[in-house]
Short mmCIF file of C-alpha atoms in Angstrom, two decimals:
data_model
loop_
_atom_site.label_atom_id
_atom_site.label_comp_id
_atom_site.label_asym_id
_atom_site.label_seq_id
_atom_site.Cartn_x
_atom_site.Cartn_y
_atom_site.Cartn_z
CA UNK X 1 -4.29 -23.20 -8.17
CA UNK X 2 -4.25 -21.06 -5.09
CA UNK X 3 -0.47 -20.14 -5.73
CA UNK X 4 -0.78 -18.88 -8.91
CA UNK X 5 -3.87 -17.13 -8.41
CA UNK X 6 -1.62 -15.04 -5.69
CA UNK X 7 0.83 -14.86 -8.27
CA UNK X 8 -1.31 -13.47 -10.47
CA UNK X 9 -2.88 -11.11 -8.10
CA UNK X 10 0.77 -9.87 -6.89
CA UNK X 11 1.84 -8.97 -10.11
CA UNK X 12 -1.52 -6.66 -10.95
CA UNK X 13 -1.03 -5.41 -7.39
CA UNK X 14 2.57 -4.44 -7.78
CA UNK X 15 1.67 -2.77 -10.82
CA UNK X 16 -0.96 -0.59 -9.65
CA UNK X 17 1.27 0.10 -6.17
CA UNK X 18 3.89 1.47 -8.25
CA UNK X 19 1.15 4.16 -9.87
CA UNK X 20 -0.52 4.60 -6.87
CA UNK X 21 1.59 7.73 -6.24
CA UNK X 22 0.42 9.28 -9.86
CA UNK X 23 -2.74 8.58 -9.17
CA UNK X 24 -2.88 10.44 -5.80
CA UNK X 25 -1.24 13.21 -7.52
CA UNK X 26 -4.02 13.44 -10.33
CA UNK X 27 -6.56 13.31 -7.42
CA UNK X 28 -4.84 16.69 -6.79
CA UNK X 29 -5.43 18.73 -9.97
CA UNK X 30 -1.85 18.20 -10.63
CA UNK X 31 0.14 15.96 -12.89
CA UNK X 32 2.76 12.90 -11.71
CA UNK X 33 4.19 12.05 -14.72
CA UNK X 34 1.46 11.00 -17.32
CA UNK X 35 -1.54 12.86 -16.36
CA UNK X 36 -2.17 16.15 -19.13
CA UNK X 37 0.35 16.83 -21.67
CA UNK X 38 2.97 19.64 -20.64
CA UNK X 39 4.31 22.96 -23.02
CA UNK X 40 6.46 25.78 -22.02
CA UNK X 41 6.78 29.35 -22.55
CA UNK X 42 7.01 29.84 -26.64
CA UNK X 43 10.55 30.92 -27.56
CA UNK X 44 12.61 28.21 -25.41
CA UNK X 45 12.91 24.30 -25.77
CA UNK X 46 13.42 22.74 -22.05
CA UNK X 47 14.35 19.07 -21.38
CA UNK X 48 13.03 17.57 -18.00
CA UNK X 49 14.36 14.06 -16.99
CA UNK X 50 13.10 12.29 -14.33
CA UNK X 51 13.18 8.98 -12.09
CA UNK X 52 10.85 7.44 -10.32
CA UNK X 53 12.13 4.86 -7.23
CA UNK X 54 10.64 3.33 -4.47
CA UNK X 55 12.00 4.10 -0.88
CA UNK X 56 13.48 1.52 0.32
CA UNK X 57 14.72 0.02 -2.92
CA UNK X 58 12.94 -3.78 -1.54
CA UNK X 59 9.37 -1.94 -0.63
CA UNK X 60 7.24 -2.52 -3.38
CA UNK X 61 8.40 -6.22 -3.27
CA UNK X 62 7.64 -7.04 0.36
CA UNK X 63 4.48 -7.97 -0.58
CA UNK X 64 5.49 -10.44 -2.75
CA UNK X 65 8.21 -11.66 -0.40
CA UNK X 66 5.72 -12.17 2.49
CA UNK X 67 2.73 -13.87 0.72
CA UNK X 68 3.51 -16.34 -2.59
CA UNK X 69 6.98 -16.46 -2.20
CA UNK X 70 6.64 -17.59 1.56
CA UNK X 71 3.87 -19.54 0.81
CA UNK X 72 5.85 -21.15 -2.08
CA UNK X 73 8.65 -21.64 0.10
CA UNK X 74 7.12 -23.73 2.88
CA UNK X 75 5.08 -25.79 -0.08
CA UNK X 76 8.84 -26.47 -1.47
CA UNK X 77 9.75 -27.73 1.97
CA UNK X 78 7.11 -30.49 2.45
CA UNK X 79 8.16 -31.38 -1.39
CA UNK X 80 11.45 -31.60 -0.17
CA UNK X 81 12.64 -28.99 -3.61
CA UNK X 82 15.41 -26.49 -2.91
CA UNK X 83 14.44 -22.48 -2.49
CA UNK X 84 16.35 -19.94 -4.33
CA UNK X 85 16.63 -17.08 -2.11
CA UNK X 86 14.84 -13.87 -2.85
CA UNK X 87 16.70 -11.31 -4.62
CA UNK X 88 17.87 -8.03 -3.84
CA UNK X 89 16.60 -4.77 -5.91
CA UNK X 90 19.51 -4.02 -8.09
CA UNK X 91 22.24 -1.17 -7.27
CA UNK X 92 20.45 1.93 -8.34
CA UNK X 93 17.44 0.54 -8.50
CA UNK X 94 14.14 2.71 -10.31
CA UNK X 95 10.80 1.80 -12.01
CA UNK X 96 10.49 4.54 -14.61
CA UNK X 97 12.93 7.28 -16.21
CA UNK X 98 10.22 9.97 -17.93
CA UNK X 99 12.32 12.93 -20.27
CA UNK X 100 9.68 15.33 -21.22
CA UNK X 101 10.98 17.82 -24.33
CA UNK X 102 8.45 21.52 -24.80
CA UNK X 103 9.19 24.39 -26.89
CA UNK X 104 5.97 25.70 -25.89
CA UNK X 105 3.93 25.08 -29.16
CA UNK X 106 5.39 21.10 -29.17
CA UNK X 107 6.50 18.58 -27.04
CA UNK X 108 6.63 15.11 -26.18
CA UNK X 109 7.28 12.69 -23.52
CA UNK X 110 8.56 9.34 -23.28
CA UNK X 111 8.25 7.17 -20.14
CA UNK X 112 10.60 3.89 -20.22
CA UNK X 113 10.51 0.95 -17.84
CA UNK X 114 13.51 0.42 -16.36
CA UNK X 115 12.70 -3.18 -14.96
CA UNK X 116 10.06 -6.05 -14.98
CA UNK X 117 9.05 -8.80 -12.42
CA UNK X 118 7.93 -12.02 -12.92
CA UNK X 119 5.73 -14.02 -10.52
CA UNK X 120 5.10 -16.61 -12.21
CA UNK X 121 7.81 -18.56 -11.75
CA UNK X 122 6.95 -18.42 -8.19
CA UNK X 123 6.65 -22.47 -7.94
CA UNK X 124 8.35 -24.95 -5.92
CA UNK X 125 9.57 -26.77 -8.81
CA UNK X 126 10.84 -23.71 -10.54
CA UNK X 127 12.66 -23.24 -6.91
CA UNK X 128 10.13 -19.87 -6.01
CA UNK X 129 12.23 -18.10 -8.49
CA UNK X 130 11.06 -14.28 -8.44
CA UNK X 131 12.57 -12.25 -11.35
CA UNK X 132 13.64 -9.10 -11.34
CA UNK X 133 15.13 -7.78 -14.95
CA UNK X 134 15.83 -4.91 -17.27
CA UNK X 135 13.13 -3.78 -19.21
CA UNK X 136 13.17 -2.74 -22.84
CA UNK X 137 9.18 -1.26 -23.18
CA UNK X 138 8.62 2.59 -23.57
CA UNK X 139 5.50 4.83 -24.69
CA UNK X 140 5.89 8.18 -26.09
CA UNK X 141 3.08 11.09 -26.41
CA UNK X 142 3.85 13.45 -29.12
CA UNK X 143 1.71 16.62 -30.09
CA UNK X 144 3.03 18.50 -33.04
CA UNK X 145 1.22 20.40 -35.54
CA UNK X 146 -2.22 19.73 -34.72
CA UNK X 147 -1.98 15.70 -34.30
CA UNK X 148 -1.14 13.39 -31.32
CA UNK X 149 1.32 10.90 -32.11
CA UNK X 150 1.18 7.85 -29.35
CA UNK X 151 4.74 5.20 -29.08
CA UNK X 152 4.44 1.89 -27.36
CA UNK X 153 7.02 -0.57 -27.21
CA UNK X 154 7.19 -3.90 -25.64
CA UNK X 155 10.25 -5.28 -23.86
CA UNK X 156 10.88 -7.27 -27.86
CA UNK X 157 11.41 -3.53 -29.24
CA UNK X 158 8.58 -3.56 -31.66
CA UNK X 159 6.74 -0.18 -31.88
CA UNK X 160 3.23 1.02 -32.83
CA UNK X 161 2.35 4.24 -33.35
CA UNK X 162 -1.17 5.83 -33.58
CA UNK X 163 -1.94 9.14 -34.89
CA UNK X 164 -5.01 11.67 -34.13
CA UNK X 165 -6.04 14.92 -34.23
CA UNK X 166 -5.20 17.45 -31.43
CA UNK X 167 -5.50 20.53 -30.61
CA UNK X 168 -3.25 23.84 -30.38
CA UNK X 169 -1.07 23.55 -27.21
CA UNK X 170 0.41 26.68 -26.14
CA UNK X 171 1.55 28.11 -22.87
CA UNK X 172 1.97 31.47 -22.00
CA UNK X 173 4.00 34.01 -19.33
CA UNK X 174 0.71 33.73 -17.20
CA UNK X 175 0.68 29.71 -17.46
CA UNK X 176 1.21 27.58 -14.40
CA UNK X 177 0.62 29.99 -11.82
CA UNK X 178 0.52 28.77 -8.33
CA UNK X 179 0.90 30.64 -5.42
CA UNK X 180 0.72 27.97 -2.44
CA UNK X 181 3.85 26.37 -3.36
CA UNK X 182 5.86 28.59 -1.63
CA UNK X 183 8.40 26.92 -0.09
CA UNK X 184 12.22 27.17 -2.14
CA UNK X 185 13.83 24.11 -2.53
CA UNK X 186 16.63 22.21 -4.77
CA UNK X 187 16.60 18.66 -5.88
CA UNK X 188 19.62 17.53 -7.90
CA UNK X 189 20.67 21.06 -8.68
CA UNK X 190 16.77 21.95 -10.34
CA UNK X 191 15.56 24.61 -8.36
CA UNK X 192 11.80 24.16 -7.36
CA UNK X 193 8.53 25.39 -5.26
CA UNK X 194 6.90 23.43 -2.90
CA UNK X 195 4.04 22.95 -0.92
CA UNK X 196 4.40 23.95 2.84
CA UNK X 197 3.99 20.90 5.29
CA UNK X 198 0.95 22.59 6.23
CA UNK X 199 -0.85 22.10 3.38
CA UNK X 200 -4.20 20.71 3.13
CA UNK X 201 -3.53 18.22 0.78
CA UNK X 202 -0.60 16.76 2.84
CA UNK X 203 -3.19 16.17 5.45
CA UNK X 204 -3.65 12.55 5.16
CA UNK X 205 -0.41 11.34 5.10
CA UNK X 206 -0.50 9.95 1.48
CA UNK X 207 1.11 12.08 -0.47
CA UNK X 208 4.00 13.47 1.43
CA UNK X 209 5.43 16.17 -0.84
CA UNK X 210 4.98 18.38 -3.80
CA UNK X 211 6.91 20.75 -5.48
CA UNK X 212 6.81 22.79 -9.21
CA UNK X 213 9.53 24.63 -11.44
CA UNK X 214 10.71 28.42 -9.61
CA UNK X 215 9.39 30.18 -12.37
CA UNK X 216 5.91 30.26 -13.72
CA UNK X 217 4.82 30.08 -17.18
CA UNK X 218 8.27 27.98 -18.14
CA UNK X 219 7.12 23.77 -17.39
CA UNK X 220 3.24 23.74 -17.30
CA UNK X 221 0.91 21.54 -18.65
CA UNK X 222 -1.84 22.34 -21.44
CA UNK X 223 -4.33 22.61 -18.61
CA UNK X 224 -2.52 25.87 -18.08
CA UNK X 225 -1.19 23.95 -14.51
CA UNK X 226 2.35 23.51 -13.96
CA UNK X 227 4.28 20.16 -14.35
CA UNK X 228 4.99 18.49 -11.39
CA UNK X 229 8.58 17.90 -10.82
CA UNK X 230 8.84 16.39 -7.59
CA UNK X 231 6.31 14.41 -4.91
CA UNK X 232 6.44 11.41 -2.86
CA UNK X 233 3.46 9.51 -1.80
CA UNK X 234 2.87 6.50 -0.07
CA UNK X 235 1.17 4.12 -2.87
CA UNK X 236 0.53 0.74 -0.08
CA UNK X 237 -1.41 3.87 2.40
CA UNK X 238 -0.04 3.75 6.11
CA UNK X 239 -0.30 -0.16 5.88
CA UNK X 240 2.49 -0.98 8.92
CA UNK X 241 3.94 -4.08 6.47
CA UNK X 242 4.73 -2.07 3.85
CA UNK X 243 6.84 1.51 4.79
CA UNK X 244 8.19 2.68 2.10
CA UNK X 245 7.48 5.93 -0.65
CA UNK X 246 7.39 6.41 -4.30
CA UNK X 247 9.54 9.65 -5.12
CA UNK X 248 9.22 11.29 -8.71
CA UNK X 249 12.25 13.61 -8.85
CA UNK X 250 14.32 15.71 -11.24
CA UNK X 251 17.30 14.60 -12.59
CA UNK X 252 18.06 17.44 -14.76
CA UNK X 253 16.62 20.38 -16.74
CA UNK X 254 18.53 21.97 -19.53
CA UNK X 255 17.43 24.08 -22.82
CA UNK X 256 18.09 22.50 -25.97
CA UNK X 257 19.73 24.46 -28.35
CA UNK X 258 20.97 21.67 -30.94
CA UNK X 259 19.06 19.34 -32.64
CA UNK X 260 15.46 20.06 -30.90
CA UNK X 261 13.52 20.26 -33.81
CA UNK X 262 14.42 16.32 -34.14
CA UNK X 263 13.05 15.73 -30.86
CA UNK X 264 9.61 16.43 -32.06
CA UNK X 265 9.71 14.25 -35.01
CA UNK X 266 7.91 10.61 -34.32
CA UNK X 267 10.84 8.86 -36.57
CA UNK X 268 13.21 9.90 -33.46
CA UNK X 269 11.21 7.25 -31.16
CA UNK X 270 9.72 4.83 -33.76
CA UNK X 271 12.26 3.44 -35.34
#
């Protein structure tokens, strides 16, 4: 009973490590990835695609490695059952890929899984086994013409969708404006403004970086404040055990010039 309630725990704890970061961020009046729903300037549709990956690969699993699979482990011993040995993050390894279309008047953005863990196989006669495989769930927020259209998807690919009313979103030259990021920077060719190390908000040590589009009014959110396109916190604090960093970065930004109407019809993600 004590193993699996540490399973159990591990598995909501891992969860809400890996959103720490976004949370943090929110704390900020800015958004991570979820938080607000973006637009850009009328007259141009942008696509934003971005990862989010621990750093190292193996941080966010530590825990897990040093508490129910070691306890599991020496339980196995005395039972005289054979361990399987803990695995290794795969090559490339990321929790989330997030692609955010916005015309400015529409947009949407879907957020998909990338992989899913499994404690609870974590018993000697199951050999500790801790899984770590691909993941098939999604969620998509749509506004367009007036209503909200919210995806989900487990990993078995069934959808629901739920509809309300919204708003107008609508961003203009003036949106987004910040003027303490001021630092230039490039991350995988996206050109972006930063806050300088000397910010207050870096104080802390948490969050460790944050940085916006280089021109204003272009990726904001309907707050009127700009997307965030970059930031790495540290979602287990300045806990010794655990080093590592969540980073949320850009993996590309283009217009869309073909077939972007489509990307703001809920029959693109639903079916």
């Amino acid at each position: 009973m004590q193993l699996k309630a540490m399973r159990e725990m591990l598995n909501s704890k891992l969860i809400l490590m890996m959103s720490m970061a976004g949370l943090v961020l929110a704390g900020c009046g800015q958004s991570a990835s979820s938080a607000g729903e973006p637009t850009a300037a009328a007259g141009n549709t942008y696509e934003l695609v971005q990862l989010v990956r621990p750093e190292p690969a193996d941080g966010p699993f530590q825990v897990v490695k040093e508490t129910a699979y070691k306890m599991c482990s020496m339980m196995a011993e005395l039972k005289h059952l054979p361990v399987k040995p803990f695995p290794n993050p795969p090559a490339g390894y990321a929790t989330e890929r997030i692609t955010v279309v916005t015309d400015g008047k529409s947009f949407v953005r879907k957020s998909e899984s990338l992989y899913s863990t499994d404690t609870s196989t974590i018993t000697p006669e199951n050999g500790c086994e801790y899984k770590i495989s691909p993941s098939k769930a999604y969620s998509v927020t749509l506004l367009h013409g007036g209503k909200q259209i919210d995806i989900s998807a487990a990993d078995d690919g069934k959808a629901t969708v739920d509809t309300t009313d919204a708003g107008t979103y609508t961003a203009s030259s003036t949106s987004g404006k910040a003027s303490d990021f001021s630092e230039q920077r490039t991350v995988n060719g996206v050109n972006l403004r930063c806050w300088p190390k000397s910010h207050p908000m870096l104080a802390n040590g948490l969050l460790l970086d944050m940085c916006i589009y280089e021109k204003d009014g272009v990726l904001v959110e309907s707050n009127q404040q700009p997307i965030t396109l970059y930031s790495k916190a540290r979602p287990a604090g300045k806990d010794p055990r655990f080093p590592y960093v969540v980073i949320t970065e850009p993996v590309s930004l283009r217009q869309v010039t073909d077939g972007a109407a489509k990307r703001f019809q809920a029959e693109s993600y639903s079916q």
